[in-house]
Amino acid sequence: MNSKKVVITGGPGTGKTTIINHLKALGLLCYDEISRQITLKARKDGIDQLFLTKPLLFSKKLLEGRIRQFKAATDESEPVVFLDRGIPDVLAYMDYIGDTYPKDFTKACNDYSYDYVFVLAPWQDIFTSDNERYENFEQAIDIHEHLLQTYTRFGYKLIDVPFGSVEHRTHFILKTLNIQ
């Protein structure tokens, strides 16, 4: 089956994972963000912040993982699969830090297209930092702008998710997709 692939994206601390977890609780198929897994594995290997010390290596691992998620989502039997971030997020973050990346990063964005992209804007009221999220709120705003530019560059029509409770935001997404 060719499941619809729906990306939930936005800068750090915008509520993506909370929405993904709520969608899971509703019985919908969701793929988790993988950057924390990569960061935690690097810490076990003795690298405290892989993204900061070796951004290209981190991004290559992230790109590979997101491509695996995309392919797995395509083969799911569920009609819709939600993904916490997409392949273009990798490029947006590399652009944010001002680093270059190989052409295969851009090729991956052209080769693997999502059906819908929902964007969560920075929201000061819910923003928090932690050991894996080192950015402050101003940086989150800048990252958000890079995400918008990158997804737009690859031809996506972005759907802005309004602020509100997790239930309200999830309802908006499901209603937009005609799921409910």
mmCIF file of C-alpha atoms in Angstrom:
data_model
loop_
_atom_site.group_PDB
_atom_site.id
_atom_site.type_symbol
_atom_site.label_atom_id
_atom_site.label_comp_id
_atom_site.label_asym_id
_atom_site.label_seq_id
_atom_site.Cartn_x
_atom_site.Cartn_y
_atom_site.Cartn_z
ATOM 1 C CA MET A 1 0.000 0.000 0.000
ATOM 2 C CA ASN A 2 1.129 3.573 -0.572
ATOM 3 C CA SER A 3 0.324 5.292 2.707
ATOM 4 C CA LYS A 4 -0.026 9.061 2.824
ATOM 5 C CA LYS A 5 3.015 10.479 4.557
ATOM 6 C CA VAL A 6 2.254 13.443 6.824
ATOM 7 C CA VAL A 7 5.096 15.464 8.343
ATOM 8 C CA ILE A 8 4.740 17.415 11.566
ATOM 9 C CA THR A 9 7.587 19.944 11.621
ATOM 10 C CA GLY A 10 8.666 23.149 13.290
ATOM 11 C CA GLY A 11 11.535 24.541 15.291
ATOM 12 C CA PRO A 12 12.590 23.065 18.600
ATOM 13 C CA GLY A 13 10.103 23.168 21.458
ATOM 14 C CA THR A 14 6.985 23.791 19.377
ATOM 15 C CA GLY A 15 5.014 20.724 20.513
ATOM 16 C CA LYS A 16 5.714 18.296 17.657
ATOM 17 C CA THR A 17 6.426 15.295 19.834
ATOM 18 C CA THR A 18 3.475 16.052 22.104
ATOM 19 C CA ILE A 19 1.173 16.028 19.076
ATOM 20 C CA ILE A 20 2.767 12.830 17.736
ATOM 21 C CA ASN A 21 2.237 11.164 21.120
ATOM 22 C CA HIS A 22 -1.398 12.314 21.153
ATOM 23 C CA LEU A 23 -1.939 10.937 17.639
ATOM 24 C CA LYS A 24 -0.473 7.619 18.833
ATOM 25 C CA ALA A 25 -2.849 7.622 21.795
ATOM 26 C CA LEU A 26 -5.701 7.996 19.290
ATOM 27 C CA GLY A 27 -4.498 4.820 17.588
ATOM 28 C CA LEU A 28 -2.841 6.443 14.572
ATOM 29 C CA LEU A 29 0.476 5.275 13.158
ATOM 30 C CA CYS A 30 3.341 7.654 13.925
ATOM 31 C CA TYR A 31 7.099 7.572 13.450
ATOM 32 C CA ASP A 32 9.148 9.262 16.150
ATOM 33 C CA GLU A 33 11.824 11.905 15.733
ATOM 34 C CA ILE A 34 15.178 10.145 15.491
ATOM 35 C CA SER A 35 17.628 12.947 16.289
ATOM 36 C CA ARG A 36 17.471 12.290 20.033
ATOM 37 C CA GLN A 37 18.377 8.631 19.423
ATOM 38 C CA ILE A 38 21.394 9.685 17.364
ATOM 39 C CA THR A 39 22.428 12.238 20.010
ATOM 40 C CA LEU A 40 22.091 9.720 22.855
ATOM 41 C CA LYS A 41 24.074 7.057 20.953
ATOM 42 C CA ALA A 42 26.844 9.586 20.264
ATOM 43 C CA ARG A 43 26.946 10.421 23.988
ATOM 44 C CA LYS A 44 27.419 6.730 24.766
ATOM 45 C CA ASP A 45 30.286 6.805 22.267
ATOM 46 C CA GLY A 46 31.841 9.797 24.090
ATOM 47 C CA ILE A 47 30.629 12.681 21.897
ATOM 48 C CA ASP A 48 28.557 15.069 24.000
ATOM 49 C CA GLN A 49 26.920 17.095 21.179
ATOM 50 C CA LEU A 50 27.418 15.367 17.828
ATOM 51 C CA PHE A 51 25.419 18.032 15.961
ATOM 52 C CA LEU A 52 27.653 20.793 17.328
ATOM 53 C CA THR A 53 30.998 18.994 16.991
ATOM 54 C CA LYS A 54 30.436 17.023 13.760
ATOM 55 C CA PRO A 55 27.336 18.493 12.115
ATOM 56 C CA LEU A 56 27.844 16.781 8.761
ATOM 57 C CA LEU A 57 28.240 13.330 10.335
ATOM 58 C CA PHE A 58 25.189 13.927 12.525
ATOM 59 C CA SER A 59 23.197 15.133 9.519
ATOM 60 C CA LYS A 60 24.247 12.144 7.382
ATOM 61 C CA LYS A 61 23.029 9.780 10.105
ATOM 62 C CA LEU A 62 19.813 11.770 10.368
ATOM 63 C CA LEU A 63 19.289 11.782 6.604
ATOM 64 C CA GLU A 64 19.817 8.003 6.419
ATOM 65 C CA GLY A 65 17.341 7.458 9.251
ATOM 66 C CA ARG A 66 14.707 9.737 7.748
ATOM 67 C CA ILE A 67 15.027 8.012 4.373
ATOM 68 C CA ARG A 68 14.518 4.647 6.136
ATOM 69 C CA GLN A 69 11.433 6.081 7.850
ATOM 70 C CA PHE A 70 10.066 7.387 4.545
ATOM 71 C CA LYS A 71 10.492 4.003 2.851
ATOM 72 C CA ALA A 72 8.963 2.154 5.801
ATOM 73 C CA ALA A 73 6.005 4.577 5.867
ATOM 74 C CA THR A 74 5.398 3.955 2.165
ATOM 75 C CA ASP A 75 4.986 0.233 2.829
ATOM 76 C CA GLU A 76 2.634 0.545 5.800
ATOM 77 C CA SER A 77 -0.877 -0.861 5.548
ATOM 78 C CA GLU A 78 -2.379 2.169 7.343
ATOM 79 C CA PRO A 79 -3.757 4.845 5.009
ATOM 80 C CA VAL A 80 -1.890 7.655 6.848
ATOM 81 C CA VAL A 81 1.490 7.714 8.598
ATOM 82 C CA PHE A 82 2.567 10.719 10.677
ATOM 83 C CA LEU A 83 6.267 11.558 10.896
ATOM 84 C CA ASP A 84 7.934 13.752 13.516
ATOM 85 C CA ARG A 85 10.039 15.814 11.064
ATOM 86 C CA GLY A 86 10.960 15.056 7.471
ATOM 87 C CA ILE A 87 13.983 14.865 5.207
ATOM 88 C CA PRO A 88 14.024 18.628 4.379
ATOM 89 C CA ASP A 89 14.501 19.347 8.102
ATOM 90 C CA VAL A 90 18.064 18.040 7.740
ATOM 91 C CA LEU A 91 18.898 20.655 5.099
ATOM 92 C CA ALA A 92 17.145 23.422 7.033
ATOM 93 C CA TYR A 93 19.300 22.766 10.089
ATOM 94 C CA MET A 94 22.481 22.647 7.989
ATOM 95 C CA ASP A 95 21.503 25.968 6.404
ATOM 96 C CA TYR A 96 20.762 27.339 9.864
ATOM 97 C CA ILE A 97 24.304 26.632 11.071
ATOM 98 C CA GLY A 98 25.737 27.835 7.761
ATOM 99 C CA ASP A 99 27.366 24.532 6.850
ATOM 100 C CA THR A 100 27.533 22.965 3.414
ATOM 101 C CA TYR A 101 26.280 19.512 2.566
ATOM 102 C CA PRO A 102 26.693 17.087 -0.325
ATOM 103 C CA LYS A 103 24.357 17.082 -3.318
ATOM 104 C CA ASP A 104 22.834 13.772 -2.192
ATOM 105 C CA PHE A 105 21.107 15.710 0.631
ATOM 106 C CA THR A 106 19.261 17.821 -1.942
ATOM 107 C CA LYS A 107 18.662 14.768 -4.118
ATOM 108 C CA ALA A 108 16.980 12.995 -1.190
ATOM 109 C CA CYS A 109 14.570 15.920 -0.802
ATOM 110 C CA ASN A 110 13.708 15.679 -4.485
ATOM 111 C CA ASP A 111 13.444 11.874 -4.491
ATOM 112 C CA TYR A 112 11.227 11.472 -1.414
ATOM 113 C CA SER A 113 8.111 13.663 -1.270
ATOM 114 C CA TYR A 114 5.625 13.883 1.559
ATOM 115 C CA ASP A 115 1.902 14.274 0.993
ATOM 116 C CA TYR A 116 1.262 16.901 3.685
ATOM 117 C CA VAL A 117 3.468 19.117 5.831
ATOM 118 C CA PHE A 118 2.040 20.660 8.996
ATOM 119 C CA VAL A 119 4.156 23.407 10.581
ATOM 120 C CA LEU A 120 4.189 24.409 14.233
ATOM 121 C CA ALA A 121 5.381 27.969 14.836
ATOM 122 C CA PRO A 122 7.592 28.933 17.778
ATOM 123 C CA TRP A 123 5.472 29.404 20.891
ATOM 124 C CA GLN A 124 7.160 31.001 23.888
ATOM 125 C CA ASP A 125 4.553 29.684 26.358
ATOM 126 C CA ILE A 126 5.503 26.045 25.775
ATOM 127 C CA PHE A 127 9.175 26.385 24.835
ATOM 128 C CA THR A 128 11.709 24.612 27.077
ATOM 129 C CA SER A 129 15.336 23.566 26.701
ATOM 130 C CA ASP A 130 16.823 20.260 27.851
ATOM 131 C CA ASN A 131 19.975 18.157 27.438
ATOM 132 C CA GLU A 132 19.195 17.301 23.805
ATOM 133 C CA ARG A 133 17.636 20.665 22.911
ATOM 134 C CA TYR A 134 20.309 23.297 23.394
ATOM 135 C CA GLU A 135 18.690 26.126 21.412
ATOM 136 C CA ASN A 136 17.133 29.192 23.046
ATOM 137 C CA PHE A 137 13.832 30.693 21.896
ATOM 138 C CA GLU A 138 15.431 33.225 19.525
ATOM 139 C CA GLN A 139 17.345 30.408 17.846
ATOM 140 C CA ALA A 140 14.115 28.401 17.598
ATOM 141 C CA ILE A 141 12.573 31.307 15.656
ATOM 142 C CA ASP A 142 15.548 31.380 13.284
ATOM 143 C CA ILE A 143 15.358 27.602 12.762
ATOM 144 C CA HIS A 144 11.615 27.932 12.068
ATOM 145 C CA GLU A 145 12.377 30.431 9.276
ATOM 146 C CA HIS A 146 14.934 28.047 7.763
ATOM 147 C CA LEU A 147 12.393 25.225 7.864
ATOM 148 C CA LEU A 148 9.819 27.362 6.046
ATOM 149 C CA GLN A 149 12.358 28.357 3.392
ATOM 150 C CA THR A 150 13.584 24.804 2.865
ATOM 151 C CA TYR A 151 10.179 23.151 2.570
ATOM 152 C CA THR A 152 8.979 25.948 0.282
ATOM 153 C CA ARG A 153 12.097 25.525 -1.872
ATOM 154 C CA PHE A 154 11.068 21.910 -2.482
ATOM 155 C CA GLY A 155 7.543 22.889 -3.505
ATOM 156 C CA TYR A 156 5.563 22.027 -0.385
ATOM 157 C CA LYS A 157 2.338 23.777 0.497
ATOM 158 C CA LEU A 158 2.767 24.306 4.225
ATOM 159 C CA ILE A 159 -0.164 24.053 6.616
ATOM 160 C CA ASP A 160 0.170 26.203 9.747
ATOM 161 C CA VAL A 161 -1.124 24.577 12.922
ATOM 162 C CA PRO A 162 -2.738 27.121 15.265
ATOM 163 C CA PHE A 163 -1.712 27.522 18.902
ATOM 164 C CA GLY A 164 -3.915 25.793 21.441
ATOM 165 C CA SER A 165 -4.192 22.669 23.523
ATOM 166 C CA VAL A 166 -2.739 19.452 22.165
ATOM 167 C CA GLU A 167 -6.296 18.250 21.588
ATOM 168 C CA HIS A 168 -7.150 21.407 19.620
ATOM 169 C CA ARG A 169 -4.006 21.189 17.513
ATOM 170 C CA THR A 170 -4.473 17.472 16.840
ATOM 171 C CA HIS A 171 -8.129 18.030 15.919
ATOM 172 C CA PHE A 172 -7.044 20.724 13.437
ATOM 173 C CA ILE A 173 -4.604 18.310 11.764
ATOM 174 C CA LEU A 174 -7.112 15.457 11.594
ATOM 175 C CA LYS A 175 -9.887 17.724 10.320
ATOM 176 C CA THR A 176 -7.592 19.106 7.616
ATOM 177 C CA LEU A 177 -6.836 15.529 6.530
ATOM 178 C CA ASN A 178 -10.516 14.526 6.731
ATOM 179 C CA ILE A 179 -9.734 11.944 9.415
ATOM 180 C CA GLN A 180 -12.439 11.920 12.120
#
